[in-house]
Short mmCIF file of C-alpha atoms in Angstrom, two decimals:
data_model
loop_
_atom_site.label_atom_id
_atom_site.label_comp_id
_atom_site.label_asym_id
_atom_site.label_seq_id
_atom_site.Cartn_x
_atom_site.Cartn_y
_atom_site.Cartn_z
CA UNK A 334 -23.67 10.37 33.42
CA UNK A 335 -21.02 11.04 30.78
CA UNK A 336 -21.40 7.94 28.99
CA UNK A 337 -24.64 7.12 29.67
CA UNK A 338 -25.64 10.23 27.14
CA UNK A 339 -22.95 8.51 24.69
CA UNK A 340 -24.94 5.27 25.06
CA UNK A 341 -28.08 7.17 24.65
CA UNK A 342 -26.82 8.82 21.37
CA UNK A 343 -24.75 5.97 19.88
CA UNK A 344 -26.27 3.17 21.91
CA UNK A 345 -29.62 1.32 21.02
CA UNK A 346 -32.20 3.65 22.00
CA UNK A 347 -30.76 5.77 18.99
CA UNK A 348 -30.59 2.79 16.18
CA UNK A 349 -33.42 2.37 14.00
CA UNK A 350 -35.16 -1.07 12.47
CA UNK A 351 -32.80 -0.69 9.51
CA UNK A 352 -29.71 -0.16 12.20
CA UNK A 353 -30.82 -3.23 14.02
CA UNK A 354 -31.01 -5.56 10.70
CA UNK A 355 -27.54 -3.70 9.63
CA UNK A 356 -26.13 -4.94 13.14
CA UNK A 357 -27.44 -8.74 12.59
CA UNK A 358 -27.10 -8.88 8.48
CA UNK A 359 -24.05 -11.05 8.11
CA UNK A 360 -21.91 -9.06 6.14
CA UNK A 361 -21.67 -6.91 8.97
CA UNK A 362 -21.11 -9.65 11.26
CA UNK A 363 -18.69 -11.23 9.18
CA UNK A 364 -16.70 -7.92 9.35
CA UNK A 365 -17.30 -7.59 12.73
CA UNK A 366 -14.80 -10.82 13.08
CA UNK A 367 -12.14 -9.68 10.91
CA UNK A 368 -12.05 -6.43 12.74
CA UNK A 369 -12.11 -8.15 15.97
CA UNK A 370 -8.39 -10.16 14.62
CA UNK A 371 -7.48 -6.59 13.37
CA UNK A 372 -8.18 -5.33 16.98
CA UNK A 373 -6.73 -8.06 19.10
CA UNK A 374 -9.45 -8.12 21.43
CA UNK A 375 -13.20 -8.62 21.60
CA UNK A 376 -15.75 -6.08 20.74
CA UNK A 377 -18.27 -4.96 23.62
CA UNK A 378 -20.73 -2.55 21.71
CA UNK A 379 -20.71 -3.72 17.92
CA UNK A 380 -22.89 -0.46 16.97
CA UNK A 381 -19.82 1.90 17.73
CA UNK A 382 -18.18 -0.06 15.28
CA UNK A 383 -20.75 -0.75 12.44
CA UNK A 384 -21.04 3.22 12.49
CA UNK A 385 -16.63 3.40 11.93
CA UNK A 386 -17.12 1.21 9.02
CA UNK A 387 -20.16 3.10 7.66
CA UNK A 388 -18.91 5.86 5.12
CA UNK A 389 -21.21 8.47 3.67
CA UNK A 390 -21.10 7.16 0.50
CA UNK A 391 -22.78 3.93 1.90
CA UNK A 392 -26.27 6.30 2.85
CA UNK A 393 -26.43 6.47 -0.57
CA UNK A 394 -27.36 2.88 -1.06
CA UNK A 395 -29.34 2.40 1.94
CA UNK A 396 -30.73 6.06 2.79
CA UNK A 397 -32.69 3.90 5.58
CA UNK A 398 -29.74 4.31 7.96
CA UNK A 399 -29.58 6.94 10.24
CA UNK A 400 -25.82 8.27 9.89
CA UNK A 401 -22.03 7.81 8.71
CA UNK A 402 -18.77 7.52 10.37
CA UNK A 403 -18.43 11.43 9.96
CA UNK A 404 -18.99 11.87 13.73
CA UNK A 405 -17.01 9.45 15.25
CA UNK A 406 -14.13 10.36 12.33
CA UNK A 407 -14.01 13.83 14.31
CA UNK A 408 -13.74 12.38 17.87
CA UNK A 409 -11.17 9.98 16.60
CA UNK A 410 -8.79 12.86 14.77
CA UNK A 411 -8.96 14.23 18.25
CA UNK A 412 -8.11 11.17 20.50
CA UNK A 413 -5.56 10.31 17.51
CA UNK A 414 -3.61 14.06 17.72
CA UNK A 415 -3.71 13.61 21.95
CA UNK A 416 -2.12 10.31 22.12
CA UNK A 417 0.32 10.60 19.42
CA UNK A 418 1.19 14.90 20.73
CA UNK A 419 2.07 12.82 24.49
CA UNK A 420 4.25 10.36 22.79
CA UNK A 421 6.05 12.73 21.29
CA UNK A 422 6.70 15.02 24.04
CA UNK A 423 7.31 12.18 26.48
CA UNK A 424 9.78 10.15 24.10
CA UNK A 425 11.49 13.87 22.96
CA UNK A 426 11.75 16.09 25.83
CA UNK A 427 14.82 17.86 24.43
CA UNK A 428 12.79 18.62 21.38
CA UNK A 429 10.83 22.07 20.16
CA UNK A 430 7.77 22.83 19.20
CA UNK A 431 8.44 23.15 15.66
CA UNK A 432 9.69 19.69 15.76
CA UNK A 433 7.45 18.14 17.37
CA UNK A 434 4.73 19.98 15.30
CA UNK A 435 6.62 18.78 12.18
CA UNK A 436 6.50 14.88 13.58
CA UNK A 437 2.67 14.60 14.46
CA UNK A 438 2.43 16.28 11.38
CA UNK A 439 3.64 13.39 9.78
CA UNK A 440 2.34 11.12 11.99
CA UNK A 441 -1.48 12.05 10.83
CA UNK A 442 -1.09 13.13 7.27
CA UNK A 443 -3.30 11.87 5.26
CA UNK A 444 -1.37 9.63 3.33
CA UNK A 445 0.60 8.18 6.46
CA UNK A 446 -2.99 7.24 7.90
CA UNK A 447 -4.36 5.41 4.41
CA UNK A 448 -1.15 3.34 4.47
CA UNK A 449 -1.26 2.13 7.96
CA UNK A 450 -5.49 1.55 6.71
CA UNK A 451 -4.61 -0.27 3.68
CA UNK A 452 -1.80 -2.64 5.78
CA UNK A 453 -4.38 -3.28 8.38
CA UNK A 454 -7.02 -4.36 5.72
CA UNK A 455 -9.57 -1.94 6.05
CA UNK A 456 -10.26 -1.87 2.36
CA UNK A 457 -12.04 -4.98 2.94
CA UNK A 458 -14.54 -3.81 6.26
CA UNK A 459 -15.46 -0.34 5.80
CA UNK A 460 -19.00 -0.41 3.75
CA UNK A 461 -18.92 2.29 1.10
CA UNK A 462 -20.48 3.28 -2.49
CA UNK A 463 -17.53 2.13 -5.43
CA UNK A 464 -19.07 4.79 -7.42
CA UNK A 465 -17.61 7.45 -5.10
CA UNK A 466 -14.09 6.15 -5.82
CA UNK A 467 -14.40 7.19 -9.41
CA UNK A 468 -16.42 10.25 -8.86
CA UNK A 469 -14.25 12.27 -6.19
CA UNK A 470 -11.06 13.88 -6.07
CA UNK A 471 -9.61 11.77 -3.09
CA UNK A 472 -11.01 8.04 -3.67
CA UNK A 473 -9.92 4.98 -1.45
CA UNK A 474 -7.19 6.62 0.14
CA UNK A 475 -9.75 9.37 1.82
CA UNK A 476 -12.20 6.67 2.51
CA UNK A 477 -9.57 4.40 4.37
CA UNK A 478 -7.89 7.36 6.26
CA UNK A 479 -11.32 8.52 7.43
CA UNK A 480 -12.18 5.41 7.95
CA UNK A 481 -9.03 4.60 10.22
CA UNK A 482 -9.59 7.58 12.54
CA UNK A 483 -13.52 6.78 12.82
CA UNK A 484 -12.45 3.54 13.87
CA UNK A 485 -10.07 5.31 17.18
CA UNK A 486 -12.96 6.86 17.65
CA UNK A 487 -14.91 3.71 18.23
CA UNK A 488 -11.96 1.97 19.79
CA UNK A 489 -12.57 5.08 22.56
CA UNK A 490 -16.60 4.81 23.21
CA UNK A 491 -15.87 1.23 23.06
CA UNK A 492 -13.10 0.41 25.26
CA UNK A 493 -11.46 3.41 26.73
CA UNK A 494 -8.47 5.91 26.71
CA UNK A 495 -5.74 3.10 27.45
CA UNK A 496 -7.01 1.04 24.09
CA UNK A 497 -6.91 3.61 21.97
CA UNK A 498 -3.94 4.52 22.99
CA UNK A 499 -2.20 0.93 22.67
CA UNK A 500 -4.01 0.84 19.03
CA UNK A 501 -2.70 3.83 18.18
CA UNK A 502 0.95 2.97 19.38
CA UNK A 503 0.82 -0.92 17.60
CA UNK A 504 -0.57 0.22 14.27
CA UNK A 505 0.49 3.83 13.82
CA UNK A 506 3.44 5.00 15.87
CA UNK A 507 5.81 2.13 16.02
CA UNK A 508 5.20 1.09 12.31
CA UNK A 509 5.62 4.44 10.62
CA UNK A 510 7.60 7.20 12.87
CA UNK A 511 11.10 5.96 11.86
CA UNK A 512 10.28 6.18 7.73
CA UNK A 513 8.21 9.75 8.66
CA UNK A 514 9.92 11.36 11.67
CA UNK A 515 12.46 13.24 9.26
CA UNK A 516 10.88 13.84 6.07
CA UNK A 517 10.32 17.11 5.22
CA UNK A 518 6.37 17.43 3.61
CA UNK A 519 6.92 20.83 2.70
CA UNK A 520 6.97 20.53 -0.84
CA UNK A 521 6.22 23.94 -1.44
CA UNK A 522 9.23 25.36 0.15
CA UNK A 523 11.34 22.55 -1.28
CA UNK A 524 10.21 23.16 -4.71
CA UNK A 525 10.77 27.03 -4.84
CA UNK A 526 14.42 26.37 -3.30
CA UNK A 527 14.98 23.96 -6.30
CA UNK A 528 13.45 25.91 -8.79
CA UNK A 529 15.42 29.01 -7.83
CA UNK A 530 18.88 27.24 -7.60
CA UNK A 531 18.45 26.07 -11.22
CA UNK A 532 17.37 29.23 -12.26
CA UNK A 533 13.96 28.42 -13.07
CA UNK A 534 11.09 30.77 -13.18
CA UNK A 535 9.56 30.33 -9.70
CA UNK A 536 6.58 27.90 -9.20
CA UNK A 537 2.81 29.40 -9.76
CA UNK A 538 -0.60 28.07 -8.53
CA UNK A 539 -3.71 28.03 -10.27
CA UNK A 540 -7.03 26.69 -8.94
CA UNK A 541 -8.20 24.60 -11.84
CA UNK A 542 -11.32 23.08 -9.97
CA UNK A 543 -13.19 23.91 -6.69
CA UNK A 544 -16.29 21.93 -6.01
CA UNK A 545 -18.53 20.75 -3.17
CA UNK A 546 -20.80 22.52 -0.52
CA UNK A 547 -18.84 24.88 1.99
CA UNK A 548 -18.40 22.81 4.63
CA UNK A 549 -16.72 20.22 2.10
CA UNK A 550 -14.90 21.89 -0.61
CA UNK A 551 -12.21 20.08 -2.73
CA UNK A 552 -9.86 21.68 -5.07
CA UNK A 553 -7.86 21.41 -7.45
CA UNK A 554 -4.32 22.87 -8.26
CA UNK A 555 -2.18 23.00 -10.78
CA UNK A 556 1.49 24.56 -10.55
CA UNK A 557 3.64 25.79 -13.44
CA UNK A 558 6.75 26.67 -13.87
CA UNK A 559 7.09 29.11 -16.88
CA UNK A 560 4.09 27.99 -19.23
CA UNK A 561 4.76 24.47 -18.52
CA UNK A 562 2.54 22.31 -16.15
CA UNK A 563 4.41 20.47 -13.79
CA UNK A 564 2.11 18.90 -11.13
CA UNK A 565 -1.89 18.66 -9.70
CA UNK A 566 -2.63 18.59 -6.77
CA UNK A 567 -6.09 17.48 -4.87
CA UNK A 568 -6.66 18.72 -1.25
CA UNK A 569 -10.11 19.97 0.95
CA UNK A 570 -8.02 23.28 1.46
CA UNK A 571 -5.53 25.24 -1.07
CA UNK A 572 -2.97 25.03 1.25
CA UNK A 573 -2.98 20.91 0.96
CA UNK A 574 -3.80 20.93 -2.76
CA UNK A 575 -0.65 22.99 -3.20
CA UNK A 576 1.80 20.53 -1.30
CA UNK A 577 0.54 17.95 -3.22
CA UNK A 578 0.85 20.02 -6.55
CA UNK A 579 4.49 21.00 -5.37
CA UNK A 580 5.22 16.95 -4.53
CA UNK A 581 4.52 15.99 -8.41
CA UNK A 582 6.32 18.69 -9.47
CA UNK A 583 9.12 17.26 -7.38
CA UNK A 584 8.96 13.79 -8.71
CA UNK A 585 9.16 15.42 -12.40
CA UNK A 586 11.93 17.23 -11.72
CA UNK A 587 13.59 14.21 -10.29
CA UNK A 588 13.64 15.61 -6.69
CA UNK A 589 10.50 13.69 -4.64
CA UNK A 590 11.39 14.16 -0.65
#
């Protein structure tokens, strides 16, 4: 019953004439093989994985589809944080919470996810609007780590728990948890430690920008130290515009973690 209402939402009593030309066109099937040697094994339903590929910006262009990878970016971020939160407490079990919090922290950043996107090659399959790279705030490397959990997500209606979770170990885990596991993101902290051990003034925050709808803000921070500015930082929250603020600020100072 489960998954037959999946099928019945995703499935193709939900895709429209435009879906069903999408499905067949072949640039879509000729991305559909790529993925399939990115994947390592064959594709049952090929909608699941048109939608991954599908950002919003792509609606733009063809307003005749029906939706964007949004949804299936949401139930991959979820299957994404399960797997990865059981590696870590089965491969650590002498570990904290803190620590471990710290590691899948790293594990799903942002930029962590965009790199393992970009050496994967989905630059070249997901089907977005180049005029959203130069108008937002995030560009490509939003776009491909979106893109990279909307495609777990299809991995998961597609195939199952157990493939996900191989994906997931193959492309993410074992290729980035030794250069991540001990870095410490908090540039925020790090930067007020360094400014106040070379007795600096200490780091403010100004929101310079905050745009988009409330579901979907993005802003924009700058951080000073004194009446000098040393870094901007780009984020949906303050919180994440601040660390990345607090990261240039780092590299200027000659200090990047």
């Amino acid at each position: 019953m489960f998954w037959g209402l999946f099928d019945r939402i995703f499935g193709s009593g939900r895709k429209n004439s435009a879906e069903n030309a999408a499905l067949q066109s072949e640039q879509v099937q000729e991305k559909l093989k790529l993925l399939e040697a990115v994947l390592e094994f064959p594709i049952r339903n090929s909608s699941f994985y048109v939608k991954a590929l599908t950002h919003r910006s792509f609606l733009e262009l063809h307003p005749d589809l029906l939706k964007s990878n949004e949804r299936l970016e949401f139930l991959g971020d979820s299957v994404l944080s399960l797997i990865i939160a059981n590696y870590l407490f089965s491969n650590y079990p002498d570990e904290g919470e803190g620590f471990l919090t710290k590691a899948r922290a790293s594990l799903v950043n942002r930029d962590n996810l965009a790199s393992v996107a970009e050496e994967i090659g989905l630059e070249n399959l997901i089907l977005f609007n180049k005029k959203y790279i130069r108008d937002s705030v995030y560009g490509l490397k939003s776009i491909m780590a979106d893109g990279l959990e909307a495609l777990i997500g299809a991995i998961f209606l597609d195939k199952g728990l157990s493939a996900a979770e191989a994906f997931i170990n193959k492309k993410i885990i074992k290729t980035t948890i030794d250069d991540l596991f001990f870095v410490d993101t908090n540039y925020k902290g790090q930067l007020l430690e360094i400014t106040h051990a070379r007795k600096m003034p200490p780091p403010r925050y100004k929101v310079k920008e905050e745009i988009g709808p409330p579901h979907k803000k993005q802003f924009t921070i700058e951080v000073y130290i004194g009446d000098e500015l040393f870094g901007v930082g780009f984020g949906s929250n303050k919180k994440t515009a601040e660390q990345e603020a607090s990261r240039e600020a780092l590299a200027k100072l000659g200090k990047e973690s």
